[in-house]
Each structure stands twice: as structure tokens, then as C-alpha cells.
């Protein structure tokens, strides 16, 4: 079994990956909780007649930072990364076989043996092939297209169940 497809990353693809990385870990959960706490404290401060406006302003700013600053900064980081990184901005050809995952761009290529794959995760928008805890190959779901089933079949044959989190379309 074999799957082949081409990938051209867009800023939204890199942004989705960064958001996934940020908000699926403990730091993301803590960030969301602190944002909620800041807005609750702002509401409590606003309800008290003797509260100084400085505290109210500080809580609102903290809530905005925790809830809005991180996603906005990740969006701009994704755009600048694709502008400055020719490898990510270029078209990548993936070939998934029983032996390895081969990625080709122009005359350059790299092979990732299955025993070096840390895990594979799929969401409704992308497939992530992790080579370590933080580094992943990003494959947008629309670009893998009809090769997704073949990709899943090879991955399920080569990786243990605990290293796979694949969603069936």
C-alpha cells in the first residue's frame, strides 16, 4: 500500500498547527482559565462601588492578553514564518510507503522511517506526523484528499495504536 500527495502550506495551516500545539497542552488550558479568571475579577471589581478603576482596567487587560493576544500573535508568526522559510513555503511531495514517509521538494528529499515517527494525529483540518514531541509535518486535510484512507491504512499497519489518533472522515 502506498499514498502520494502534494502539500502547499498556507498561513492558516501553520496557524491551526500552532493553535493546536498551544491549546491542547497544559499551558493552553491554564491560559484559558487565567483569561476567565481575569474577566470574572473584572466583573467583581466593576460591581464593587469602592473599587479603583486601575484594578478593573488591569483585569480587563489581563483577560485580553490571555484570550486574544496569543492567537493574534500566532497568526502573525505563521504569516512571517511562511514568508521567511522557503522550505515551508514551497510545495512538498509526500510519499507514504511501508518502509518510510518520504518528503521531496525539488531535488531535495528526506525520509522518515516509521520507527522514528513519534505519533500521528488527525483533526478535521489537518494530519500531523510528529517526528518529536513538538516537531510535526503538517498536511492539510483538503490536500491529502482521497489518499487519506490509503495513508491511514499504512499508518495503522506500521504504528502501535497508542501512537495513532486518526479520525475517519
Coordinates of N, CA and C in Angstrom, one line a residue, residues 14-166:
X14 N -0.5 26.7 9.0 CA 0.5 26.8 10.1 C -0.1 27.4 11.4
X15 N -1.0 28.3 11.2 CA -1.7 28.9 12.3 C -2.5 27.8 13.1
X16 N -3.2 27.0 12.3 CA -4.0 25.9 13.0 C -3.1 25.0 13.8
X17 N -1.9 24.7 13.2 CA -1.0 23.8 13.9 C -0.5 24.5 15.2
X18 N -0.1 25.8 15.1 CA 0.3 26.5 16.3 C -0.7 26.6 17.3
X19 N -2.0 26.8 16.9 CA -3.1 26.9 17.9 C -3.3 25.5 18.5
X20 N -3.2 24.4 17.7 CA -3.4 23.1 18.3 C -2.3 22.8 19.3
X21 N -1.0 23.1 18.9 CA 0.1 22.9 19.9 C -0.1 23.7 21.1
X22 N -0.5 24.9 21.0 CA -0.6 25.8 22.2 C -1.8 25.4 23.1
X23 N -2.9 25.2 22.5 CA -4.1 25.0 23.4 C -4.5 23.5 23.7
X24 N -3.7 22.6 23.2 CA -4.0 21.2 23.7 C -3.1 20.7 24.8
X25 N -2.2 21.6 25.2 CA -1.3 21.2 26.3 C -1.8 21.9 27.6
X26 N -1.1 21.7 28.6 CA -1.4 22.2 29.9 C -1.3 23.8 29.9
X27 N -0.3 24.3 29.2 CA -0.2 25.8 29.2 C -1.4 26.4 28.5
X28 N -2.0 25.8 27.5 CA -3.2 26.3 26.9 C -4.4 26.3 27.8
X29 N -4.5 25.2 28.5 CA -5.6 25.1 29.5 C -5.5 26.2 30.6
X30 N -4.3 26.4 31.1 CA -4.0 27.4 32.1 C -4.3 28.8 31.6
X31 N -3.9 29.0 30.3 CA -4.1 30.3 29.7 C -5.6 30.6 29.6
X32 N -6.4 29.7 29.2 CA -7.8 29.9 29.1 C -8.4 30.1 30.5
X33 N -8.0 29.4 31.5 CA -8.5 29.5 32.8 C -8.1 30.9 33.4
X34 N -6.9 31.3 33.1 CA -6.5 32.6 33.7 C -7.2 33.8 33.0
X35 N -7.6 33.6 31.7 CA -8.4 34.6 31.0 C -9.8 34.7 31.6
X36 N -10.4 33.5 31.9 CA -11.7 33.5 32.5 C -11.6 34.2 33.9
X37 N -10.6 33.8 34.6 CA -10.4 34.4 36.0 C -10.3 35.9 35.9
X38 N -9.5 36.4 35.0 CA -9.3 37.8 34.8 C -10.6 38.6 34.5
X39 N -11.4 38.0 33.6 CA -12.7 38.6 33.3 C -13.7 38.5 34.5
X40 N -13.7 37.4 35.2 CA -14.5 37.3 36.4 C -14.1 38.4 37.4
X41 N -12.8 38.5 37.6 CA -12.3 39.5 38.6 C -12.7 40.9 38.1
X42 N -12.7 41.2 36.8 CA -13.1 42.5 36.3 C -14.6 42.7 36.6
X43 N -15.4 41.7 36.4 CA -16.8 41.8 36.8 C -17.0 42.1 38.2
X44 N -16.3 41.3 39.1 CA -16.4 41.6 40.5 C -16.0 43.0 40.9
X45 N -14.9 43.4 40.3 CA -14.4 44.8 40.6 C -15.3 45.8 40.1
X46 N -16.0 45.6 39.0 CA -16.9 46.6 38.5 C -18.2 46.7 39.3
X47 N -18.5 45.5 40.0 CA -19.7 45.5 40.8 C -19.5 46.2 42.2
X48 N -18.3 46.3 42.6 CA -18.0 47.0 43.9 C -17.9 48.5 43.7
X49 N -18.6 49.2 44.5 CA -18.6 50.7 44.2 C -17.3 51.4 44.7
X50 N -16.5 50.8 45.6 CA -15.3 51.4 46.0 C -14.0 50.9 45.3
X51 N -14.2 50.2 44.2 CA -13.0 49.6 43.5 C -12.4 50.7 42.7
X52 N -11.1 50.8 42.7 CA -10.3 51.7 41.9 C -10.4 51.2 40.5
X53 N -10.5 52.2 39.5 CA -10.6 51.8 38.1 C -9.3 51.2 37.6
X54 N -8.2 51.4 38.3 CA -6.9 50.7 37.9 C -7.0 49.2 37.9
X55 N -7.6 48.7 39.0 CA -7.8 47.3 39.1 C -8.7 46.7 38.0
X56 N -9.8 47.4 37.7 CA -10.7 47.0 36.7 C -10.0 47.0 35.4
X57 N -9.3 48.0 35.1 CA -8.5 48.1 33.8 C -7.5 47.0 33.7
X58 N -6.8 46.7 34.8 CA -5.7 45.7 34.8 C -6.3 44.3 34.6
X59 N -7.5 44.0 35.2 CA -8.1 42.7 35.0 C -8.6 42.6 33.5
X60 N -9.1 43.6 32.9 CA -9.6 43.5 31.6 C -8.4 43.3 30.6
X61 N -7.3 44.1 30.8 CA -6.1 43.9 30.0 C -5.6 42.5 30.1
X62 N -5.5 42.0 31.3 CA -5.0 40.6 31.5 C -5.9 39.6 30.8
X63 N -7.2 39.8 30.9 CA -8.1 38.9 30.1 C -7.9 38.9 28.6
X64 N -7.7 40.1 28.1 CA -7.5 40.3 26.7 C -6.2 39.7 26.3
X65 N -5.2 39.8 27.1 CA -3.9 39.2 26.8 C -4.0 37.7 26.7
X66 N -4.6 37.1 27.7 CA -4.7 35.7 27.8 C -5.6 35.1 26.7
X67 N -6.7 35.8 26.3 CA -7.6 35.3 25.3 C -7.3 35.7 23.9
X68 N -6.8 36.9 23.7 CA -6.7 37.4 22.3 C -5.3 37.6 21.8
X69 N -4.4 38.0 22.7 CA -3.0 38.3 22.3 C -2.3 37.0 21.7
X70 N -2.4 35.9 22.4 CA -1.8 34.7 21.9 C -2.2 34.3 20.5
X71 N -3.6 34.1 20.3 CA -4.0 33.7 18.9 C -3.6 34.7 17.9
X72 N -3.7 36.0 18.2 CA -3.3 37.0 17.2 C -1.8 37.0 16.9
X73 N -1.0 36.8 17.9 CA 0.5 36.7 17.7 C 0.8 35.4 16.9
X74 N 0.1 34.3 17.2 CA 0.3 33.1 16.4 C 0.0 33.3 15.0
X75 N -1.0 34.0 14.7 CA -1.4 34.3 13.3 C -0.3 35.1 12.5
X76 N 0.2 36.1 13.2 CA 1.3 36.9 12.5 C 2.6 36.1 12.4
X77 N 2.8 35.3 13.4 CA 4.0 34.4 13.4 C 3.9 33.4 12.2
X78 N 2.7 32.9 12.0 CA 2.6 31.9 10.9 C 2.8 32.6 9.6
X79 N 2.3 33.8 9.4 CA 2.5 34.5 8.2 C 4.0 34.8 7.9
X80 N 4.6 35.3 9.0 CA 6.0 35.7 8.8 C 6.9 34.4 8.6
X81 N 6.6 33.3 9.2 CA 7.3 32.1 9.1 C 7.3 31.6 7.6
X82 N 6.1 31.7 7.0 CA 6.0 31.2 5.6 C 6.7 32.2 4.7
X83 N 6.8 33.4 5.0 CA 7.5 34.4 4.2 C 9.0 34.2 4.2
X84 N 9.5 33.8 5.4 CA 10.9 33.7 5.6 C 11.5 32.3 5.4
X85 N 10.7 31.3 5.4 CA 11.1 29.9 5.3 C 10.8 29.3 4.0
X86 N 11.7 29.2 3.1 CA 11.5 28.7 1.8 C 11.0 27.2 1.7
X87 N 11.5 26.4 2.7 CA 11.1 25.0 2.7 C 9.6 24.9 3.0
X88 N 9.2 25.6 4.1 CA 7.7 25.5 4.4 C 6.8 26.2 3.4
X89 N 7.3 27.2 2.8 CA 6.5 27.9 1.8 C 6.4 27.2 0.4
X90 N 7.4 26.3 0.2 CA 7.4 25.6 -1.1 C 6.5 24.4 -1.1
X91 N 6.3 23.9 -2.3 CA 5.4 22.7 -2.5 C 6.2 21.4 -2.1
X92 N 5.6 20.6 -1.2 CA 6.2 19.4 -0.8 C 5.4 18.2 -1.3
X93 N 6.2 17.2 -1.8 CA 5.6 16.0 -2.3 C 5.8 14.9 -1.2
X94 N 4.7 14.3 -0.8 CA 4.8 13.2 0.2 C 4.5 11.9 -0.4
X95 N 5.4 10.9 0.0 CA 5.2 9.5 -0.5 C 5.2 8.6 0.8
X96 N 4.1 8.0 1.1 CA 4.0 7.2 2.3 C 3.9 5.7 1.9
X97 N 5.0 5.0 2.3 CA 5.1 3.6 1.9 C 5.2 2.7 3.2
X98 N 5.3 1.4 3.0 CA 5.5 0.5 4.2 C 6.9 0.8 4.9
X99 N 7.8 1.3 4.2 CA 9.2 1.5 4.7 C 9.4 2.8 5.4
X100 N 8.8 3.9 4.9 CA 9.1 5.3 5.4 C 8.1 6.3 4.8
X101 N 8.2 7.5 5.3 CA 7.5 8.6 4.8 C 8.6 9.5 4.1
X102 N 8.4 9.7 2.8 CA 9.4 10.4 2.1 C 8.8 11.8 1.7
X103 N 9.6 12.8 2.0 CA 9.2 14.2 1.6 C 10.2 14.7 0.6
X104 N 9.7 15.2 -0.5 CA 10.5 15.7 -1.6 C 10.1 17.2 -1.9
X105 N 11.2 18.0 -2.1 CA 10.9 19.4 -2.6 C 12.1 19.6 -3.6
X106 N 11.7 19.7 -4.8 CA 12.7 19.9 -5.9 C 13.6 18.7 -5.9
X107 N 14.9 19.0 -5.8 CA 15.9 17.9 -5.9 C 16.2 17.4 -4.5
X108 N 15.7 18.0 -3.4 CA 16.0 17.6 -2.1 C 14.9 16.7 -1.6
X109 N 15.3 15.7 -0.7 CA 14.3 14.8 -0.2 C 14.8 14.3 1.2
X110 N 13.9 13.9 2.0 CA 14.2 13.3 3.3 C 13.3 12.2 3.5
X111 N 13.7 11.2 4.3 CA 12.9 10.0 4.6 C 12.8 9.9 6.1
X112 N 11.6 9.6 6.6 CA 11.3 9.4 8.0 C 10.9 8.0 8.1
X113 N 11.8 7.1 8.7 CA 11.4 5.7 8.9 C 10.2 5.6 9.9
X114 N 9.4 4.6 9.8 CA 8.3 4.5 10.7 C 8.7 4.4 12.1
X115 N 9.8 3.8 12.4 CA 10.2 3.7 13.8 C 10.7 5.0 14.4
X116 N 10.8 6.0 13.6 CA 11.2 7.4 14.1 C 10.0 8.3 14.2
X117 N 8.8 7.8 13.8 CA 7.6 8.6 13.9 C 7.1 8.5 15.4
X118 N 7.0 9.7 16.0 CA 6.6 9.8 17.4 C 5.1 9.5 17.6
X119 N 4.3 10.1 16.8 CA 2.9 9.9 16.7 C 2.2 10.6 15.5
X120 N 1.0 10.2 15.2 CA 0.3 10.8 14.1 C -1.1 11.2 14.7
X121 N -1.5 12.4 14.5 CA -2.8 12.9 14.9 C -3.5 13.5 13.8
X122 N -4.8 13.3 13.7 CA -5.6 14.0 12.6 C -6.7 14.7 13.3
X123 N -7.0 15.9 12.7 CA -8.1 16.7 13.2 C -9.0 16.9 11.9
X124 N -10.0 17.7 12.0 CA -10.9 17.9 10.9 C -10.2 18.7 9.8
X125 N -9.1 19.4 10.2 CA -8.4 20.3 9.2 C -7.1 19.8 8.8
X126 N -6.5 18.9 9.5 CA -5.1 18.5 9.2 C -4.7 17.2 9.7
X127 N -3.6 16.7 9.2 CA -2.9 15.5 9.7 C -1.6 15.9 10.1
X128 N -1.2 15.6 11.3 CA 0.1 15.9 11.9 C 0.9 14.7 12.1
X129 N 2.1 14.6 11.4 CA 3.0 13.5 11.6 C 4.2 14.0 12.5
X130 N 4.2 13.6 13.7 CA 5.2 14.1 14.7 C 6.5 13.3 14.6
X131 N 7.6 14.0 14.4 CA 8.9 13.3 14.5 C 9.5 13.5 15.9
X132 N 8.9 14.3 16.7 CA 9.3 14.5 18.1 C 8.0 15.1 18.8
X133 N 8.2 15.4 20.1 CA 7.0 15.9 20.8 C 6.5 17.3 20.3
X134 N 7.4 18.1 19.6 CA 7.0 19.4 19.2 C 7.1 19.6 17.6
X135 N 7.8 18.8 17.0 CA 8.0 19.0 15.5 C 7.1 18.0 14.7
X136 N 6.4 18.6 13.8 CA 5.5 17.8 13.0 C 5.4 18.2 11.6
X137 N 5.2 17.2 10.7 CA 4.8 17.5 9.3 C 3.4 17.9 9.3
X138 N 3.0 19.0 8.7 CA 1.6 19.5 8.6 C 1.1 19.1 7.3
X139 N 0.0 18.4 7.3 CA -0.7 18.0 6.0 C -2.1 18.5 6.1
X140 N -2.5 19.6 5.4 CA -3.9 20.0 5.4 C -4.8 18.9 4.8
X141 N -5.9 18.7 5.5 CA -6.8 17.6 5.1 C -7.3 17.8 3.6
X142 N -7.7 19.0 3.1 CA -8.1 19.1 1.7 C -7.0 18.6 0.7
X143 N -5.7 18.8 1.1 CA -4.6 18.5 0.2 C -4.3 17.0 0.2
X144 N -4.6 16.3 1.2 CA -4.4 14.8 1.2 C -5.5 14.2 0.4
X145 N -6.6 14.8 0.5 CA -7.8 14.3 -0.4 C -8.1 12.8 -0.3
X146 N -8.2 12.2 -1.4 CA -8.7 10.8 -1.5 C -7.6 9.8 -1.1
X147 N -6.4 10.3 -0.8 CA -5.3 9.5 -0.3 C -5.3 9.3 1.2
X148 N -6.2 9.9 1.9 CA -6.3 9.8 3.3 C -6.5 8.4 3.8
X149 N -7.4 7.6 3.1 CA -7.7 6.3 3.5 C -6.5 5.4 3.3
X150 N -5.8 5.6 2.2 CA -4.5 4.8 2.0 C -3.5 5.1 3.0
X151 N -3.4 6.4 3.4 CA -2.4 6.9 4.4 C -2.8 6.2 5.7
X152 N -4.0 6.2 6.1 CA -4.5 5.6 7.4 C -4.2 4.2 7.4
X153 N -4.4 3.5 6.3 CA -4.1 2.0 6.2 C -2.7 1.7 6.5
X154 N -1.8 2.5 5.9 CA -0.3 2.3 6.1 C 0.1 2.6 7.5
X155 N -0.4 3.8 8.0 CA -0.1 4.2 9.4 C -0.6 3.2 10.4
X156 N -1.8 2.7 10.2 CA -2.3 1.7 11.2 C -1.5 0.4 11.1
X157 N -1.0 0.0 10.0 CA -0.2 -1.2 9.9 C 1.2 -1.0 10.5
X158 N 1.7 0.2 10.5 CA 3.1 0.4 10.9 C 3.3 1.0 12.3
X159 N 2.3 1.6 12.9 CA 2.4 2.2 14.2 C 1.5 1.5 15.3
X160 N 1.9 1.5 16.5 CA 1.1 1.0 17.6 C -0.1 1.9 17.8
X161 N -1.2 1.3 18.3 CA -2.5 2.1 18.5 C -2.3 3.3 19.3
X162 N -1.5 3.3 20.4 CA -1.3 4.4 21.3 C -0.6 5.6 20.6
X163 N 0.0 5.4 19.5 CA 0.7 6.4 18.7 C -0.1 7.0 17.6
X164 N -1.3 6.5 17.5 CA -2.2 7.0 16.4 C -3.5 7.6 17.0
X165 N -3.9 8.7 16.5 CA -5.2 9.4 16.8 C -5.7 9.8 15.5
X166 N -6.3 8.9 14.7 CA -6.8 9.2 13.4 C -8.3 9.3 13.4

